[in-house]
Amino acid sequence: MAIVMDADRMGRSLARIAHEILERNAGPTDVDELALVGMRTRGVPIAKRIAAAIRGINAHEIPTGALDITLYRDDLMRHAVGPQPLVRRTEIPFSIDDKRILLVDDVLYTGRTIRAALDALIDFGRPKAIQLIVLVDRGHRELPIKADYVGKNLPTSLSQSVQVHLTEIDGRDEVEIRES
Amino acid sequence: MAKRLLKGGRVVDPANGRDGVFDVLMDGDRIARVGHDLTVDAGVTVVEIPSGLVVCPGLIDMHVHLREPGQEHKETVATGTAAAVAGGFTAVACMPNTSPVNDNAGVTEYILKKAAEANLARVYPIGAVSRGQAGEQLAEIGELHQAGCVAITDDGRPVATAMLMRRALEYAGMFSMPVIEHCEDQTLKGDGVAHEGFHASALGLRGIPGQAESIMALRDIALAELTAGVVHIAHMSARQTLDAVRWGKSRGARVTCEVTPHHFVLTDEMLRAPIAYDTNVKMNPPLREPADRDAMLAGLADGSVDVIATDHAPHHYDEKRVEFDHAGVISLSRLVELLSVNPARILRVPGGSLSEGASADISILAPDLHVTVSAAAMRSRSKNTPFDGWKLRGGVAATIVGGRTVYVNDEIGLSL
Amino acid sequence: MKKDLLGIGDLTRDEIYLILDTAEAMREIGQRPIKKVPTLRGKTVVNLFYEPSTRTRTSFEIAEKRLSADTLNIAVATSSVLKGETLVDTAMNIEAMAPDVIVLRHASSGACHVLSRICRSRVINAGDGMHEHPTQALLDAFTIREHKKRIDGLKVVIVGDLLHSRVLRSNVLLLTELGADVWVCGPSTLVPIGVERLGVRVSTSVEEAVKDADVIMMLRIQHERMQGAFIPSVREYFNTFGMTPARVSRAKPDVIIMHPGPMNRGVEIASEVADGPYSVILEQVANGVAVRMAVLYLLAGGVED
């Protein structure tokens, strides 16, 4: 087990991402069109932190929602008999039509979760653009998906697992990698 | 048929006050002698009865449905009597709710002809009280009697009106035939399907209170007192009915009654567990609550119940042995009274004793045999039983009707 | 979860809460512009209805369609029942076409148990005779929890035809399991024998029963019951047991009034009550879809072997 990102580095990474977002969406009306959608579970607090960071930079309030992609998973009906994955609430309290959606997740891996999230988002309307933010990109993509903003690129082997801990949920900020 | 000697078995013959080791000598279709250490001439076949087996007068099931004519897919006289002898019964009395109903001498003669062809257990037809069992006009009871019916009943449905029951008791009384009553007040029963109680309520099944049975038993007992008739209460299930019978007997009314193994072993708890809505425990009258079951056991022990009957195309004798799971309730001698002596007395048919000169109808029982009830292995065409898989103690070694061996249990292998 | 949902007794307390929590998430789907998720894509659900029931069948059908299942409705009038085919025969024919879920409504108590024993498909009881209607109880609990934030410790009064009601049995099992103080009230001709053994208080005085109630749940009085002489007349029933504003006023000020529908206004419930501010009857209907989506999702998942 190794800690690959501590609280300090995590904070700096998210601050950098906030700046990058504003740089890449620099048109006159762009910032008004931004909206953050965090993917449950850990994408949600990360999205809120990025919203707070942007507010700290330009006092702009970016609307923030939460997306649960369980019902869109491509492996949902393929697992062996047993309890179904828990479905949690999706809360997107704004229209995503013509918005620049910043989709937020903690770890980017095969890309299948993001595929499900894109399907889910499209059911809410027709955004102008969707950009992807991840705290960690650990590689091993199985679908043609690429993140627009990455906190840390982390080379891993398939036998390893990457665990993101966040104060809001786990009581501490750190990313660890372990052999599974 | 030659002479045969059953040597050294425990003979239980309450009609003659016997319960001990005796030899039984059969001469052709008759019982020639019963005594200790009988000496016999050369040429007499001697059958050694191993200790532990019981020799008793042939068992009589006075409430079966052979379904022939009309419903031969369910049962026939041949399959029903095959099941009967395998269950230790030398005689059965069959209910008239066939198709057509046994309400005329033609049907009675047909049944007797089929019984003669099968040539296994004796068959005593029971005629209908009313034409078509419709509850309106008396059947030709005199002709039924002449043709061979031993009792009358509208079993399957009760005699609807007090007036018709009165007439039936009066008329059948001329021939000393009992009227067997399926006691069930139809208005109280309604469309009920289970005993009215907690379990039926929990399952959302419409209930039938015990009083639906006892009310009609009280009516019939009163009518038996009014007339010269004899009433026999079939397949009693409710404790209130047993109380009614006790009351009638205490007054000297001519009333007798029977219970089925289901009703003194099982309760309505089986509606829910182990299998909810198991159709094998759905029956009429319904399985009742533990207080009723316990009352039936008490009635068997104290003598207020006269007969154990199956109310079915004959079940196996194993099922009747279930009561031994309730050890100490009744003696073997009492069991023979319930299954042989009293049915013969009530129906006024031969049997019920091993008296010298009596017909050689003999059951040889194996009280210690361990038996597992298997619906699939039943001889009857009916494979429905709430006892499937039950492990019971008590079986049948052999059955002899009129001196002729009609069943031998291979597991015990008596050379009869 | 077990293979089938035949009754509330099939569920543990945790499973009940899981269904209610999942239903919270499912409800949001109904508020989206596109009210559909791909979850049960490729699954076949047969709605086998032997009794007419617009409300329950529609609710199940919407739930199934929102989860992208292929649905097939078989109603009694168009099925082979009229040709004398038994439930077992019909079920085996349907089973041969390999549906994933069968939703059954039948007039006989225990019909779902029979189906469950012969079918590999999952069976959901949509009401069997006088026995159970588990999804109704779950949506009632969902509605109560939404308003009261809890179920434990609430006084819930169920008034009406207790004897013939499958809604009663399911609700009693569920609400007592979750710790509610459940009262049942109706004319003594319509009280099931031994119902108190299910852990409820029985009263034949509606005034006593509704006192300080948090929830009043009305049960329908069916007109055909009058022929069985269970009650003398509709007028007398309304006078003695009908839910009037005066009776509601004896309950807690924030009481909610529920009814599984369809209502008989002026028989078991006064119009002022049915349409009053404390009535949540239409919310129950809306919540029914979410709860049934939750049940379908939780039961239909997973492949065998």
Short mmCIF file of C-alpha atoms in Angstrom, two decimals, chain B residues 214 217-218 221 239-249 255:
data_model
loop_
_atom_site.label_atom_id
_atom_site.label_comp_id
_atom_site.label_asym_id
_atom_site.label_seq_id
_atom_site.Cartn_x
_atom_site.Cartn_y
_atom_site.Cartn_z
CA SER B 214 -71.72 -29.12 15.55
CA ALA B 217 -74.80 -32.81 14.66
CA LEU B 218 -77.05 -31.44 17.40
CA ILE B 221 -79.01 -36.19 17.44
CA ARG B 239 -64.46 -30.25 19.42
CA GLN B 240 -67.97 -28.82 19.62
CA THR B 241 -69.22 -31.78 17.59
CA LEU B 242 -67.56 -34.24 19.93
CA ASP B 243 -69.26 -32.47 22.83
CA ALA B 244 -72.58 -32.84 20.99
CA VAL B 245 -71.98 -36.57 20.49
CA ARG B 246 -71.07 -37.03 24.15
CA TRP B 247 -74.23 -35.18 25.13
CA GLY B 248 -76.31 -37.37 22.81
CA LYS B 249 -74.75 -40.57 24.10
CA VAL B 255 -75.50 -41.75 17.79
#
